XYZ file of N, CA and C in Angstrom:
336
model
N -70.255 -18.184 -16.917
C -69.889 -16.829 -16.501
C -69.323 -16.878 -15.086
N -70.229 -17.745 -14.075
C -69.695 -17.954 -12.731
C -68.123 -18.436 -12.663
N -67.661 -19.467 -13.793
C -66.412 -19.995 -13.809
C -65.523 -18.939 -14.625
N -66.195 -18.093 -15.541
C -65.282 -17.332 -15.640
C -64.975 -15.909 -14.627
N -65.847 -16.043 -14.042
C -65.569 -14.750 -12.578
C -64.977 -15.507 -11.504
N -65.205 -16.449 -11.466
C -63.752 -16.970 -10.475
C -62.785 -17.293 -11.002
N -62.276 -17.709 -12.199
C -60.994 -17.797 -12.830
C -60.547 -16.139 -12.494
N -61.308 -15.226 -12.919
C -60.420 -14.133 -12.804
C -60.011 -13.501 -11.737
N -60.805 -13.655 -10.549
C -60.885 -13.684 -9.264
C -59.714 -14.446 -8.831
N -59.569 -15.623 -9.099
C -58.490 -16.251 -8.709
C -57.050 -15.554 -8.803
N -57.368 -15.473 -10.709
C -56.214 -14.607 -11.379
C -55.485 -13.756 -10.516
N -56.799 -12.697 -10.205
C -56.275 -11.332 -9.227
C -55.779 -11.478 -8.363
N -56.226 -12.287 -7.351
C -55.962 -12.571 -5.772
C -54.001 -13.290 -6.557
N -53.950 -13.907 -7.220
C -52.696 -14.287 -7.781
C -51.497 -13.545 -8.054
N -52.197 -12.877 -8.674
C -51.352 -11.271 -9.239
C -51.209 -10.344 -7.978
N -52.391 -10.308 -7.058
C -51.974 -9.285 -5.854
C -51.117 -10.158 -5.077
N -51.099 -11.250 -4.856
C -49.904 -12.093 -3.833
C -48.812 -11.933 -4.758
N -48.889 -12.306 -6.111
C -47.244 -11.861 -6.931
C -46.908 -10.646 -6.345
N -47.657 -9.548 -6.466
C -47.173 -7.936 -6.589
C -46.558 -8.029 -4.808
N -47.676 -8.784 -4.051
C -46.959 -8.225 -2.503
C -46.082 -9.217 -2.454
N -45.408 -9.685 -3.365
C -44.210 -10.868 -2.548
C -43.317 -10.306 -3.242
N -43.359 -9.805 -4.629
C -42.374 -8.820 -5.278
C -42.273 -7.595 -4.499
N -42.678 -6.977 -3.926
C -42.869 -5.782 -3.038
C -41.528 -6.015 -1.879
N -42.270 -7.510 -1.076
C -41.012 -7.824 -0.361
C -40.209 -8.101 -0.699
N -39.585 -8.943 -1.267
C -38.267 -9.305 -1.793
C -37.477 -7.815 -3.209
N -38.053 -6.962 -2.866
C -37.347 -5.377 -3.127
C -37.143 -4.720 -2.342
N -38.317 -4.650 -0.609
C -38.140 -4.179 0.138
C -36.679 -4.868 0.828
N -36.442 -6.608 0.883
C -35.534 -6.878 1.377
C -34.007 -7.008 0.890
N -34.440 -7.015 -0.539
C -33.297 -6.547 -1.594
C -32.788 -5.024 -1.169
N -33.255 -4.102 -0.929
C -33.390 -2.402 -0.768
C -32.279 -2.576 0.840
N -33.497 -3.137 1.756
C -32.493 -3.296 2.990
C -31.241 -3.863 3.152
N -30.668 -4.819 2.566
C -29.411 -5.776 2.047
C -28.536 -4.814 1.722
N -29.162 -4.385 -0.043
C -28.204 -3.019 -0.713
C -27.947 -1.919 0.636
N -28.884 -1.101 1.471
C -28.369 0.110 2.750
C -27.555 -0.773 3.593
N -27.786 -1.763 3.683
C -26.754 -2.568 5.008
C -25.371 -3.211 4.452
N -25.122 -3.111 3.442
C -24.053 -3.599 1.793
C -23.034 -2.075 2.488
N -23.702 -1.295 1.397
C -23.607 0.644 1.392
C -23.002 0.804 2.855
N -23.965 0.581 4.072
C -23.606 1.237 5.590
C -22.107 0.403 5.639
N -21.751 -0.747 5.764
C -20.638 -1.393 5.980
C -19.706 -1.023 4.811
N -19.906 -0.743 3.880
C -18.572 -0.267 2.882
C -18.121 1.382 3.194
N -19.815 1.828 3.594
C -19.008 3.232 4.060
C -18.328 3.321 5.399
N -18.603 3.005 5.856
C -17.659 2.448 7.522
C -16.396 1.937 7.355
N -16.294 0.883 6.520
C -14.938 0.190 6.044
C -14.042 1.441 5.132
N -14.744 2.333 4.207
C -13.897 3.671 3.860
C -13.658 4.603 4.323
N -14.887 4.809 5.686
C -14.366 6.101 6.978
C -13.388 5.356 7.710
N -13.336 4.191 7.970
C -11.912 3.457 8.796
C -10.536 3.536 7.448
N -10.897 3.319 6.887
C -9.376 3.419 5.846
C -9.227 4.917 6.047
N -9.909 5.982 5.623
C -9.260 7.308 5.796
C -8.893 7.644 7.129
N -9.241 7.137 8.286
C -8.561 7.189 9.125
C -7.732 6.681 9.228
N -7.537 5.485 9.204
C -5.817 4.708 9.305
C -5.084 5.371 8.480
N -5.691 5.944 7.444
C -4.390 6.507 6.484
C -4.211 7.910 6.764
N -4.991 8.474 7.474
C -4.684 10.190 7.917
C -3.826 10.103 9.093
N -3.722 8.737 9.796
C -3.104 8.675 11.180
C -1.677 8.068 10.464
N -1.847 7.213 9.557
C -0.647 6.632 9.047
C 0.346 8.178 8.852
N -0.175 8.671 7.736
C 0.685 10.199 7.510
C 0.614 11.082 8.522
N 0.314 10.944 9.550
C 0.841 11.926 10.799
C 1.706 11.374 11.382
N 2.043 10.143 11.110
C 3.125 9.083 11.732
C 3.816 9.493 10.602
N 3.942 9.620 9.368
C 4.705 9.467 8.957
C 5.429 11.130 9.041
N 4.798 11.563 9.005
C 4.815 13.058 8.790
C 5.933 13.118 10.324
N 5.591 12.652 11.318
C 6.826 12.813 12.777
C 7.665 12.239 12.451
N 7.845 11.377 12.117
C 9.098 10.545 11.561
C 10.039 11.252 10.887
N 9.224 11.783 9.586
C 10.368 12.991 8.742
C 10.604 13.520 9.668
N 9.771 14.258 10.446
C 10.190 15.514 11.565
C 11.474 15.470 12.356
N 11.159 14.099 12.973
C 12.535 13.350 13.814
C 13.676 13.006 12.877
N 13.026 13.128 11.973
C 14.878 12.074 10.803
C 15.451 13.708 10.694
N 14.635 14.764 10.492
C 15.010 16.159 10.037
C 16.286 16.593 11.081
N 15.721 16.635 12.476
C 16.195 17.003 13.373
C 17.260 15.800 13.883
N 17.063 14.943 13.971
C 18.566 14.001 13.794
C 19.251 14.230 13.045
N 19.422 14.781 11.768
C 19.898 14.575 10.756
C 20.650 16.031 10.757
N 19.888 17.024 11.489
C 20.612 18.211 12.151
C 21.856 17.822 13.257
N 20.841 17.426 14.262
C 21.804 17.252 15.486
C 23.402 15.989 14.898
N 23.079 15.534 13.790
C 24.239 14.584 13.284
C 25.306 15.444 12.747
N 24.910 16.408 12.219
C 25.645 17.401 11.215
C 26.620 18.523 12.189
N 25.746 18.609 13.343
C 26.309 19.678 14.488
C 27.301 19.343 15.190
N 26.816 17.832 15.481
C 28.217 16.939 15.868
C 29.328 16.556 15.285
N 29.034 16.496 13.796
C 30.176 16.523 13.604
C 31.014 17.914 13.549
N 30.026 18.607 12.755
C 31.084 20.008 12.955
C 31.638 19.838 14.504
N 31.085 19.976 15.502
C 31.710 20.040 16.790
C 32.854 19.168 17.208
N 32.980 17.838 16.269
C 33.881 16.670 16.461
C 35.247 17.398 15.335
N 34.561 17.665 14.123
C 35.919 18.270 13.766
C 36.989 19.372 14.463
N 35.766 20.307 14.857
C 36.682 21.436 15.519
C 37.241 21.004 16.339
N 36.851 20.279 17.355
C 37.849 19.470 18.481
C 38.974 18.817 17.829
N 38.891 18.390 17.342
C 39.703 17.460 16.411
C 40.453 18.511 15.939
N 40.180 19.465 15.399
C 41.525 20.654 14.699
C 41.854 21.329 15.727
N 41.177 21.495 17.051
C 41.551 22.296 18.334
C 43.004 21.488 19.075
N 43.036 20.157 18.780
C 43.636 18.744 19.486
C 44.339 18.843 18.589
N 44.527 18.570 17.042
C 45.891 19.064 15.825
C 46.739 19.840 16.804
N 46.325 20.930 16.427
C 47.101 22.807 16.777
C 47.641 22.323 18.069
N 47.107 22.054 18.835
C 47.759 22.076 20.364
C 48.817 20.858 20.667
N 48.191 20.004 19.349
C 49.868 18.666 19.851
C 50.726 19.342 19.089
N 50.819 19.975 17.687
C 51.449 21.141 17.346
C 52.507 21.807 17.861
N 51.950 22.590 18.661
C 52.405 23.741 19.320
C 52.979 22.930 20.713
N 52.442 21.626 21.471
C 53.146 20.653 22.064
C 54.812 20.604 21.458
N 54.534 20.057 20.161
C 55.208 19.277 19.666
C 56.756 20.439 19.149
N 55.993 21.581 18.662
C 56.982 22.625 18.704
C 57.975 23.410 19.431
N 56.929 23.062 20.627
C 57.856 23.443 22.572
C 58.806 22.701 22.753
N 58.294 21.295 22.674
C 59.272 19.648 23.243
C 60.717 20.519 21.783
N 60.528 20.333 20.933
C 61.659 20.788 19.712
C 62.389 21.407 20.495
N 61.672 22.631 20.800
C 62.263 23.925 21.101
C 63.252 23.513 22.384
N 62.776 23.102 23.120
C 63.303 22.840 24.312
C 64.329 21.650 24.102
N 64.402 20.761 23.196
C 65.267 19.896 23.015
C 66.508 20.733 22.384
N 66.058 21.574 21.175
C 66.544 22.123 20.662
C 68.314 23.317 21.639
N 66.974 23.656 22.744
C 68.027 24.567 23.908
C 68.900 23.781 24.903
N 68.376 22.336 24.778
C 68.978 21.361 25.593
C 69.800 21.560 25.303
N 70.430 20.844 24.073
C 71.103 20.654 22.588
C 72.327 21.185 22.671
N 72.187 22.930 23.074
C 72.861 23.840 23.090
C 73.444 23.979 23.777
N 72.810 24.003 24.961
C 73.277 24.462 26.142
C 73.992 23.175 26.236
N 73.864 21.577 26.161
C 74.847 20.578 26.424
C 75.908 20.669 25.290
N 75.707 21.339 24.118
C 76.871 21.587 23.303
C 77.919 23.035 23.605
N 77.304 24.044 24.774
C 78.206 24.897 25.120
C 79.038 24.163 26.210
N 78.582 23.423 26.880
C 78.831 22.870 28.302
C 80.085 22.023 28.261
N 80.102 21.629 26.456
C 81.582 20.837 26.517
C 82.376 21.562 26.057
């Protein structure tokens, strides 16, 4: 009876060191998994930031291509009109010099 109350005695004290070493290695499994979790959620609050900052970059960029893409359009209108302002006036140059050759013309064809 004595050997069988220390066999079971033994048993127990066996089974309670199993249970507290399983205890730890869940407790340190548990801590691993929150410290796993804390660094992946950190690594996905840093991606939504790089990517909310990425699209505000990108977002100025359109902004700036918008407004270049204005100020390109203004210039040219402004380059054409010069450009048809500079036509008309060699034009109207070009119609005077005539004109005036034209009276040269005359006047050296009355003159003979």
């Amino acid at each position: 009876v004595e050997l069988e109350e220390g066999c079971r005695r033994s048993l127990e004290a066996e089974l309670v060191s199993e249970r507290e070493a399983l205890r730890r290695a869940e407790d340190s499994a548990a801590k691993d998994r929150d410290a796993r979790l804390a660094s992946l959620e950190e690594a996905l609050e840093r991606e939504r930031q790089q990517r909310t900052e990425a699209q505000s970059s990108l977002e100025e960029v359109e902004h700036r291509r918008g407004a270049l893409e204005s100020e390109l359009a203004s210039r040219k209108i402004a380059v054409e009109t010069l450009e048809d302002a500079e036509a008309k006036e060699g034009n109207a140059r070009a119609a005077r010099l005539q004109e005036a050759l034209g009276a040269e013309q005359s006047l050296a064809a009355e003159a003979q």
